[in-house]
mmCIF file of C-alpha atoms in Angstrom:
data_model
loop_
_atom_site.group_PDB
_atom_site.id
_atom_site.type_symbol
_atom_site.label_atom_id
_atom_site.label_comp_id
_atom_site.label_asym_id
_atom_site.label_seq_id
_atom_site.Cartn_x
_atom_site.Cartn_y
_atom_site.Cartn_z
ATOM 1 C CA LEU U 78 -11.575 -26.868 65.798
ATOM 2 C CA ARG U 79 -15.516 -28.036 65.315
ATOM 3 C CA PRO U 80 -15.768 -30.984 62.520
ATOM 4 C CA ASP U 81 -17.409 -29.102 59.693
ATOM 5 C CA GLU U 82 -14.158 -26.733 59.510
ATOM 6 C CA ASP U 83 -12.324 -29.941 57.664
ATOM 7 C CA SER U 84 -13.156 -30.673 54.619
ATOM 8 C CA PRO U 85 -15.382 -33.860 53.430
ATOM 9 C CA SER U 86 -12.368 -35.151 51.872
ATOM 10 C CA GLY U 87 -10.235 -34.979 55.013
ATOM 11 C CA TRP U 88 -7.748 -32.570 53.175
ATOM 12 C CA GLY U 89 -8.663 -29.570 55.784
ATOM 13 C CA PRO U 90 -6.516 -28.018 58.108
ATOM 14 C CA PRO U 91 -7.787 -29.557 61.720
ATOM 15 C CA SER U 92 -7.152 -33.094 59.982
ATOM 16 C CA ARG U 93 -3.546 -31.912 59.166
ATOM 17 C CA LEU U 94 -3.129 -30.427 62.452
ATOM 18 C CA LEU U 95 -4.400 -33.786 64.446
ATOM 19 C CA SER U 96 -1.578 -35.504 62.129
ATOM 20 C CA GLU U 97 0.580 -33.457 63.233
ATOM 21 C CA LEU U 98 0.423 -33.900 67.077
ATOM 22 C CA THR U 99 -0.348 -37.555 66.968
ATOM 23 C CA THR U 100 3.037 -37.964 64.998
ATOM 24 C CA LEU U 101 5.254 -35.503 66.811
ATOM 25 C CA GLY U 102 3.706 -37.180 69.849
ATOM 26 C CA LEU U 103 4.646 -40.706 69.710
ATOM 27 C CA LEU U 104 8.151 -39.596 68.187
ATOM 28 C CA GLY U 105 9.146 -37.592 71.288
ATOM 29 C CA ARG U 106 12.670 -36.292 71.692
ATOM 30 C CA SER U 107 14.126 -37.473 68.940
ATOM 31 C CA ALA U 108 17.373 -37.153 66.391
ATOM 32 C CA VAL U 109 14.165 -36.983 64.069
ATOM 33 C CA ALA U 110 11.923 -34.294 64.531
ATOM 34 C CA PRO U 111 11.761 -31.123 66.702
ATOM 35 C CA ALA U 112 10.325 -31.821 69.992
ATOM 36 C CA LEU U 113 6.648 -30.929 70.783
ATOM 37 C CA LEU U 114 6.779 -28.901 73.996
ATOM 38 C CA ALA U 115 3.068 -28.188 74.071
ATOM 39 C CA ALA U 116 -0.784 -28.579 72.655
ATOM 40 C CA ALA U 117 -3.770 -27.490 72.799
ATOM 41 C CA PRO U 118 -5.663 -28.966 69.246
ATOM 42 C CA ARG U 119 -9.029 -26.974 69.930
ATOM 43 C CA SER U 120 -7.261 -23.842 69.385
ATOM 44 C CA GLY U 121 -5.288 -25.104 66.670
ATOM 45 C CA LEU U 122 -1.981 -24.349 68.459
ATOM 46 C CA LEU U 123 1.265 -26.136 68.578
ATOM 47 C CA VAL U 124 4.360 -25.212 70.258
ATOM 48 C CA LEU U 125 7.786 -26.818 68.931
ATOM 49 C CA GLU U 126 11.153 -27.198 69.901
ATOM 50 C CA ASP U 127 13.400 -24.377 68.412
ATOM 51 C CA VAL U 128 15.954 -25.966 66.085
ATOM 52 C CA ALA U 129 18.306 -22.972 66.485
ATOM 53 C CA GLY U 130 20.245 -21.680 63.932
ATOM 54 C CA ALA U 131 19.006 -24.420 61.051
ATOM 55 C CA ALA U 132 18.723 -23.661 57.517
ATOM 56 C CA GLY U 133 15.875 -24.988 55.335
ATOM 57 C CA LEU U 134 16.976 -27.481 52.662
ATOM 58 C CA HIS U 135 15.217 -25.377 50.123
ATOM 59 C CA SER U 136 17.797 -22.509 50.537
ATOM 60 C CA LEU U 137 20.438 -24.828 50.475
ATOM 61 C CA LEU U 138 19.447 -25.873 47.002
ATOM 62 C CA LEU U 139 18.505 -22.612 45.600
ATOM 63 C CA ALA U 140 22.396 -21.344 46.423
ATOM 64 C CA PRO U 141 25.398 -21.791 44.545
ATOM 65 C CA ASP U 142 28.033 -24.005 46.618
ATOM 66 C CA PRO U 143 27.012 -27.376 46.460
ATOM 67 C CA VAL U 144 29.158 -28.704 49.446
ATOM 68 C CA PRO U 145 26.416 -27.824 52.090
ATOM 69 C CA ALA U 146 23.562 -28.647 49.514
ATOM 70 C CA GLU U 147 24.576 -32.394 49.342
ATOM 71 C CA ALA U 148 25.432 -32.750 53.273
ATOM 72 C CA ALA U 149 21.878 -31.849 54.134
ATOM 73 C CA LEU U 150 20.680 -34.006 51.120
ATOM 74 C CA LEU U 151 22.329 -37.087 52.877
ATOM 75 C CA ASP U 152 21.363 -36.334 56.508
ATOM 76 C CA LEU U 153 17.514 -36.390 54.956
ATOM 77 C CA ALA U 154 17.800 -39.433 53.561
ATOM 78 C CA ALA U 155 19.352 -40.538 56.666
ATOM 79 C CA THR U 156 16.584 -39.136 58.893
ATOM 80 C CA LEU U 157 13.903 -40.778 56.447
ATOM 81 C CA GLY U 158 15.234 -43.874 56.994
ATOM 82 C CA ARG U 159 15.049 -43.037 60.696
ATOM 83 C CA LEU U 160 11.876 -42.229 61.146
ATOM 84 C CA HIS U 161 10.638 -44.901 59.189
ATOM 85 C CA ALA U 162 13.147 -47.374 61.142
ATOM 86 C CA ALA U 163 11.371 -46.398 64.394
ATOM 87 C CA GLY U 164 7.797 -46.130 62.758
ATOM 88 C CA ARG U 165 7.388 -50.040 61.923
ATOM 89 C CA ALA U 166 7.239 -49.852 65.571
ATOM 90 C CA LEU U 167 5.095 -47.002 66.014
ATOM 91 C CA VAL U 168 1.871 -47.837 63.812
ATOM 92 C CA PRO U 169 -0.530 -49.732 66.118
ATOM 93 C CA GLU U 170 0.097 -46.791 68.711
ATOM 94 C CA HIS U 171 -0.429 -44.086 65.669
ATOM 95 C CA ARG U 172 -3.479 -45.499 64.770
ATOM 96 C CA ARG U 173 -4.209 -45.811 68.909
ATOM 97 C CA ALA U 174 -3.141 -42.389 69.635
ATOM 98 C CA ARG U 175 -5.179 -40.803 66.297
ATOM 99 C CA ASP U 176 -8.423 -42.847 67.845
ATOM 100 C CA ARG U 177 -8.461 -41.362 71.251
ATOM 101 C CA LEU U 178 -9.114 -37.916 69.047
ATOM 102 C CA ALA U 179 -12.220 -39.369 67.727
ATOM 103 C CA PRO U 180 -14.296 -36.869 69.797
ATOM 104 C CA LEU U 181 -13.284 -34.061 67.446
ATOM 105 C CA ARG U 182 -14.680 -35.975 64.854
ATOM 106 C CA ILE U 183 -11.905 -35.323 62.436
ATOM 107 C CA PRO U 184 -10.449 -37.789 59.793
ATOM 108 C CA TYR U 185 -7.291 -38.973 59.054
ATOM 109 C CA SER U 186 -5.811 -36.457 56.190
ATOM 110 C CA LYS U 187 -6.141 -38.447 52.429
ATOM 111 C CA ALA U 188 -3.792 -36.264 50.594
ATOM 112 C CA PHE U 189 -1.329 -38.480 50.046
ATOM 113 C CA ARG U 190 -3.796 -41.206 48.838
ATOM 114 C CA GLY U 191 -6.242 -38.506 47.242
ATOM 115 C CA MET U 192 -3.944 -38.698 44.207
ATOM 116 C CA VAL U 193 -5.434 -41.195 42.861
ATOM 117 C CA GLU U 194 -8.987 -41.032 44.440
ATOM 118 C CA PRO U 195 -11.748 -41.198 44.007
ATOM 119 C CA ASP U 196 -12.115 -42.931 40.644
ATOM 120 C CA GLY U 197 -9.195 -45.802 41.515
ATOM 121 C CA PHE U 198 -5.851 -46.455 39.115
ATOM 122 C CA ALA U 199 -7.340 -47.701 35.720
ATOM 123 C CA ALA U 200 -9.951 -44.834 35.529
ATOM 124 C CA VAL U 201 -6.837 -42.185 35.719
ATOM 125 C CA LEU U 202 -4.800 -43.889 33.406
ATOM 126 C CA ALA U 203 -7.758 -44.760 30.899
ATOM 127 C CA ARG U 204 -8.512 -40.637 31.503
ATOM 128 C CA ALA U 205 -4.949 -39.270 30.653
ATOM 129 C CA CYS U 206 -4.246 -42.060 28.132
ATOM 130 C CA ALA U 207 -7.526 -40.654 26.598
ATOM 131 C CA ALA U 208 -7.083 -37.073 26.373
ATOM 132 C CA VAL U 209 -3.568 -37.468 24.899
ATOM 133 C CA ASP U 210 -4.434 -40.238 21.828
ATOM 134 C CA VAL U 211 -2.169 -43.308 23.270
ATOM 135 C CA ARG U 212 -3.889 -46.870 23.704
ATOM 136 C CA PRO U 213 -2.749 -48.632 26.940
ATOM 137 C CA SER U 214 -1.825 -52.319 26.510
ATOM 138 C CA ALA U 215 -3.976 -54.744 28.303
ATOM 139 C CA ALA U 216 -1.000 -55.743 30.254
ATOM 140 C CA ALA U 217 -0.252 -51.996 31.702
ATOM 141 C CA VAL U 218 -3.865 -52.341 32.868
ATOM 142 C CA ALA U 219 -3.196 -55.549 34.466
ATOM 143 C CA GLU U 220 -0.345 -53.816 36.598
ATOM 144 C CA LEU U 221 -1.935 -51.252 37.726
ATOM 145 C CA GLU U 222 -2.965 -54.356 40.730
ATOM 146 C CA ALA U 223 0.695 -53.962 41.859
ATOM 147 C CA LEU U 224 0.459 -50.301 42.654
ATOM 148 C CA ARG U 225 -3.046 -51.334 44.493
ATOM 149 C CA ARG U 226 -1.095 -53.755 46.668
ATOM 150 C CA PHE U 227 1.872 -50.925 46.518
ATOM 151 C CA TRP U 228 -0.539 -48.794 48.760
ATOM 152 C CA ASP U 229 -3.015 -51.361 50.500
ATOM 153 C CA GLU U 230 -0.650 -54.043 51.345
ATOM 154 C CA PRO U 231 2.838 -52.242 51.962
ATOM 155 C CA GLY U 232 3.825 -55.766 54.232
ATOM 156 C CA PRO U 233 7.264 -55.175 55.541
ATOM 157 C CA PHE U 234 7.338 -51.457 54.206
ATOM 158 C CA LEU U 235 4.466 -50.341 56.639
ATOM 159 C CA THR U 236 5.678 -47.613 58.241
ATOM 160 C CA LEU U 237 4.553 -44.048 59.618
ATOM 161 C CA LEU U 238 4.964 -41.729 56.876
ATOM 162 C CA HIS U 239 6.405 -37.969 56.768
ATOM 163 C CA GLY U 240 3.783 -38.135 54.000
ATOM 164 C CA ASP U 241 5.334 -34.530 52.387
ATOM 165 C CA VAL U 242 8.844 -34.881 52.022
ATOM 166 C CA CYS U 243 10.205 -31.337 50.577
ATOM 167 C CA PRO U 244 12.894 -29.297 50.990
ATOM 168 C CA ASP U 245 11.246 -26.452 53.127
ATOM 169 C CA ASN U 246 10.036 -29.362 55.637
ATOM 170 C CA PHE U 247 13.350 -30.648 56.454
ATOM 171 C CA LEU U 248 15.407 -27.616 58.944
ATOM 172 C CA TRP U 249 19.816 -28.608 58.926
ATOM 173 C CA THR U 250 22.751 -27.037 61.008
ATOM 174 C CA GLU U 251 26.033 -28.309 59.946
ATOM 175 C CA ASP U 252 26.957 -29.496 63.881
ATOM 176 C CA GLY U 253 23.303 -30.472 64.659
ATOM 177 C CA GLY U 254 22.218 -32.318 61.790
ATOM 178 C CA GLY U 255 18.886 -32.122 60.212
ATOM 179 C CA ARG U 256 14.855 -32.012 61.701
ATOM 180 C CA LEU U 257 11.890 -32.873 59.614
ATOM 181 C CA VAL U 258 9.329 -30.665 59.914
ATOM 182 C CA ASP U 259 5.387 -30.317 58.861
ATOM 183 C CA PHE U 260 4.142 -33.442 60.028
ATOM 184 C CA GLU U 261 0.708 -32.707 58.561
ATOM 185 C CA PHE U 262 0.177 -35.417 56.102
ATOM 186 C CA SER U 263 1.614 -38.149 58.301
ATOM 187 C CA ALA U 264 -0.050 -41.829 58.795
ATOM 188 C CA PRO U 265 0.944 -44.832 58.459
ATOM 189 C CA GLY U 266 2.102 -46.492 54.768
ATOM 190 C CA HIS U 267 4.963 -47.779 52.679
ATOM 191 C CA ALA U 268 8.077 -46.779 53.028
ATOM 192 C CA LEU U 269 9.105 -46.057 49.924
ATOM 193 C CA ALA U 270 6.102 -44.001 48.746
ATOM 194 C CA ASP U 271 8.464 -41.006 50.799
ATOM 195 C CA ALA U 272 11.790 -42.562 50.053
ATOM 196 C CA ALA U 273 10.964 -42.038 46.460
ATOM 197 C CA PHE U 274 11.830 -38.254 46.330
ATOM 198 C CA ALA U 275 15.102 -38.213 46.234
ATOM 199 C CA ARG U 276 15.380 -39.863 42.354
ATOM 200 C CA LEU U 277 11.834 -37.490 41.758
ATOM 201 C CA GLY U 278 13.290 -34.610 42.800
ATOM 202 C CA PHE U 279 10.793 -33.438 45.283
ATOM 203 C CA PRO U 280 7.852 -33.882 42.385
ATOM 204 C CA ALA U 281 4.848 -32.282 44.853
ATOM 205 C CA CYS U 282 6.727 -29.565 46.331
ATOM 206 C CA TRP U 283 7.638 -25.775 44.933
ATOM 207 C CA CYS U 284 11.240 -26.489 45.202
ATOM 208 C CA ALA U 285 11.780 -29.236 42.538
ATOM 209 C CA GLY U 286 14.228 -29.649 40.810
ATOM 210 C CA ARG U 287 16.890 -32.441 39.922
ATOM 211 C CA LEU U 288 19.613 -33.983 41.539
ATOM 212 C CA PRO U 289 22.922 -35.449 40.035
ATOM 213 C CA GLU U 290 22.798 -39.206 40.038
ATOM 214 C CA PRO U 291 25.741 -40.339 41.923
ATOM 215 C CA LEU U 292 24.339 -38.364 44.598
ATOM 216 C CA VAL U 293 21.064 -39.812 44.265
ATOM 217 C CA GLU U 294 22.314 -43.400 44.390
ATOM 218 C CA ARG U 295 24.077 -41.799 48.030
ATOM 219 C CA MET U 296 21.099 -40.597 48.997
ATOM 220 C CA GLU U 297 19.469 -43.873 48.886
ATOM 221 C CA GLN U 298 22.595 -45.944 50.112
ATOM 222 C CA ALA U 299 22.115 -43.639 53.230
ATOM 223 C CA TYR U 300 18.667 -44.088 53.493
ATOM 224 C CA ARG U 301 18.852 -47.887 53.904
ATOM 225 C CA ARG U 302 21.733 -47.855 55.941
ATOM 226 C CA GLU U 303 18.982 -46.806 58.589
ATOM 227 C CA LEU U 304 16.723 -49.326 58.033
ATOM 228 C CA PRO U 305 17.369 -53.365 58.597
ATOM 229 C CA ALA U 306 18.976 -55.548 56.230
ATOM 230 C CA MET U 307 16.971 -55.952 53.082
ATOM 231 C CA ASP U 308 17.241 -57.905 49.884
ATOM 232 C CA ASP U 309 18.659 -55.454 47.176
ATOM 233 C CA ALA U 310 15.679 -57.485 44.326
ATOM 234 C CA VAL U 311 12.946 -56.593 47.027
ATOM 235 C CA PHE U 312 14.068 -52.844 47.568
ATOM 236 C CA THR U 313 14.185 -52.138 43.741
ATOM 237 C CA ALA U 314 11.083 -53.605 42.919
ATOM 238 C CA GLY U 315 9.614 -51.648 45.669
ATOM 239 C CA MET U 316 11.537 -48.512 44.563
ATOM 240 C CA ALA U 317 10.037 -49.527 40.725
ATOM 241 C CA GLU U 318 6.652 -49.193 42.138
ATOM 242 C CA ALA U 319 7.003 -46.168 44.165
ATOM 243 C CA TYR U 320 8.122 -44.458 40.802
ATOM 244 C CA ALA U 321 4.998 -45.392 38.868
ATOM 245 C CA PHE U 322 2.606 -44.731 41.560
ATOM 246 C CA TRP U 323 3.804 -41.264 41.696
ATOM 247 C CA ALA U 324 3.844 -41.236 38.088
ATOM 248 C CA LEU U 325 -0.086 -42.174 38.331
ATOM 249 C CA GLY U 326 -0.687 -39.714 40.946
ATOM 250 C CA ALA U 327 0.575 -37.123 38.607
ATOM 251 C CA LEU U 328 -1.715 -38.299 35.769
ATOM 252 C CA SER U 329 -4.382 -38.119 38.103
ATOM 253 C CA TRP U 330 -4.455 -34.309 39.444
ATOM 254 C CA ALA U 331 -1.710 -32.472 37.500
ATOM 255 C CA LEU U 332 -2.240 -33.750 33.828
ATOM 256 C CA PRO U 333 -5.467 -32.226 33.721
ATOM 257 C CA ARG U 334 -4.610 -28.839 34.934
ATOM 258 C CA ALA U 335 -1.716 -28.800 32.367
ATOM 259 C CA LEU U 336 -3.209 -29.853 29.086
ATOM 260 C CA ASP U 337 -4.466 -26.282 27.717
ATOM 261 C CA ALA U 338 -2.123 -24.193 29.954
ATOM 262 C CA ASP U 339 1.479 -24.890 32.027
ATOM 263 C CA GLU U 340 1.474 -23.596 35.024
ATOM 264 C CA GLY U 341 4.254 -21.502 36.840
ATOM 265 C CA TRP U 342 5.191 -23.411 40.318
ATOM 266 C CA GLY U 343 8.588 -22.182 42.027
ATOM 267 C CA GLU U 344 11.533 -23.643 40.193
ATOM 268 C CA THR U 345 9.872 -26.367 37.753
ATOM 269 C CA PRO U 346 6.402 -25.688 35.755
ATOM 270 C CA LEU U 347 4.146 -28.436 36.217
ATOM 271 C CA ARG U 348 4.285 -29.495 32.726
ATOM 272 C CA GLN U 349 7.746 -30.839 33.472
ATOM 273 C CA ARG U 350 6.992 -32.237 36.343
ATOM 274 C CA ILE U 351 4.333 -34.271 34.477
ATOM 275 C CA VAL U 352 7.023 -35.593 31.811
ATOM 276 C CA SER U 353 10.029 -35.826 34.429
ATOM 277 C CA GLN U 354 7.793 -37.998 36.375
ATOM 278 C CA LEU U 355 6.574 -40.104 33.428
ATOM 279 C CA GLU U 356 10.489 -40.787 31.957
ATOM 280 C CA THR U 357 11.074 -41.693 35.264
ATOM 281 C CA ALA U 358 9.248 -44.278 36.636
ATOM 282 C CA ALA U 359 9.486 -45.476 32.275
ATOM 283 C CA GLY U 360 13.054 -45.790 32.636
ATOM 284 C CA LEU U 361 13.332 -47.083 35.831
ATOM 285 C CA ALA U 362 10.454 -49.956 34.998
ATOM 286 C CA VAL U 363 12.697 -51.063 31.844
ATOM 287 C CA HIS U 364 16.275 -50.824 34.127
ATOM 288 C CA HIS U 365 15.068 -53.104 36.900
ATOM 289 C CA GLY U 366 12.139 -55.777 34.557
ATOM 290 C CA ARG U 367 9.523 -54.416 37.117
ATOM 291 C CA LEU U 368 5.821 -52.891 35.550
ATOM 292 C CA GLU U 369 7.268 -52.922 32.210
ATOM 293 C CA ALA U 370 4.237 -53.061 30.391
ATOM 294 C CA LEU U 371 3.119 -49.824 32.490
ATOM 295 C CA GLY U 372 6.232 -48.273 31.767
ATOM 296 C CA ALA U 373 5.872 -47.992 28.061
ATOM 297 C CA ALA U 374 2.373 -46.475 28.175
ATOM 298 C CA TYR U 375 4.006 -43.745 30.326
ATOM 299 C CA ALA U 376 6.851 -43.694 27.822
ATOM 300 C CA ALA U 377 4.325 -43.450 24.471
ATOM 301 C CA LEU U 378 2.313 -40.963 26.913
ATOM 302 C CA ALA U 379 5.608 -38.838 27.262
ATOM 303 C CA ALA U 380 6.078 -39.126 23.988
ATOM 304 C CA ARG U 381 3.034 -37.501 23.311
ATOM 305 C CA LEU U 382 3.446 -34.956 25.714
ATOM 306 C CA ARG U 383 6.368 -33.548 23.873
ATOM 307 C CA GLU U 384 4.630 -33.542 20.636
ATOM 308 C CA ARG U 385 1.804 -31.593 22.219
ATOM 309 C CA TRP U 386 3.975 -29.118 24.378
ATOM 310 C CA GLY U 387 7.506 -29.488 22.595
ATOM 311 C CA PRO U 388 10.917 -30.598 23.559
ATOM 312 C CA ALA U 389 12.011 -28.277 26.300
ATOM 313 C CA LEU U 390 11.145 -30.383 28.854
ATOM 314 C CA GLU U 391 13.835 -30.579 30.653
ATOM 315 C CA VAL U 392 13.923 -30.504 34.474
ATOM 316 C CA SER U 393 16.560 -28.520 35.431
ATOM 317 C CA LEU U 394 19.193 -29.617 38.655
ATOM 318 C CA PHE U 395 18.634 -27.275 41.100
ATOM 319 C CA PRO U 396 21.168 -24.380 41.465
ATOM 320 C CA ALA U 397 23.172 -25.764 43.891
ATOM 321 C CA PHE U 398 24.761 -28.949 41.574
ATOM 322 C CA ARG U 399 24.301 -26.384 37.879
ATOM 323 C CA SER U 400 28.467 -25.640 37.776
ATOM 324 C CA GLY U 401 29.475 -29.076 37.993
ATOM 325 C CA ALA U 402 27.178 -30.158 35.269
#
């Protein structure tokens, strides 16, 4: 495991391995992740507890039976809540434990933040709007400051993130519950950057799709029950910022790839994901009265993209939930 094996941005396998090693070492034997049994980081080897008989959530979402898929999704939300509740106290030790690996000279992975680096939030919005001839208001640009604070100053939401909440990163058993796996992007950050996955339908995963709205609401409730009591207004404002953050990320990395040609990706092509994230963030900005000017810019971008790409851009329900739609 040599420093020059990693990319300068911190996206490479060595930084991911060390992030996983650090987080699993702190979580120990918990009801959140498989136990770390042994590690040889210089050889790139981690040995984890076997989650016997588990099914990947992706396999349940792509099957026609909604019952196990719903049970696993609710358990995923609760498990993520337990991770974030425990992770608040682990942030200082996580930094110390990761720094103890400093002789390996591998930086933190920047993948999560890398959605909008290095140009900055305002540059990402300006470039996306220019590409499709939309003019954002001055108020929309000003509201980007809230997104900067969302990531740089999470306040009471600071915790240990999973960083890659995807269906194939959750192993579920009917009797024993589930475990999160694949902590390669784990790092301290804003809890709701993880928690936004349900309403967005796993936007950065190959297995992306739409979930029924009543189920999304139950998942958010299951997540919140695992956390310390929180004012509803604080939570909803934070979630609105999380959705706006993810939508800006889509404008940064996905839109340039999709402008000239669509890109198939698992269940949901790239163009569908972009428009869905923009419209979700715009709708919730209006619903919650938070970041409304930025939401209006997102809505204008989505409308212009529908004009350019055609109206058939709806993200489908996961197969597990289509029969009752």
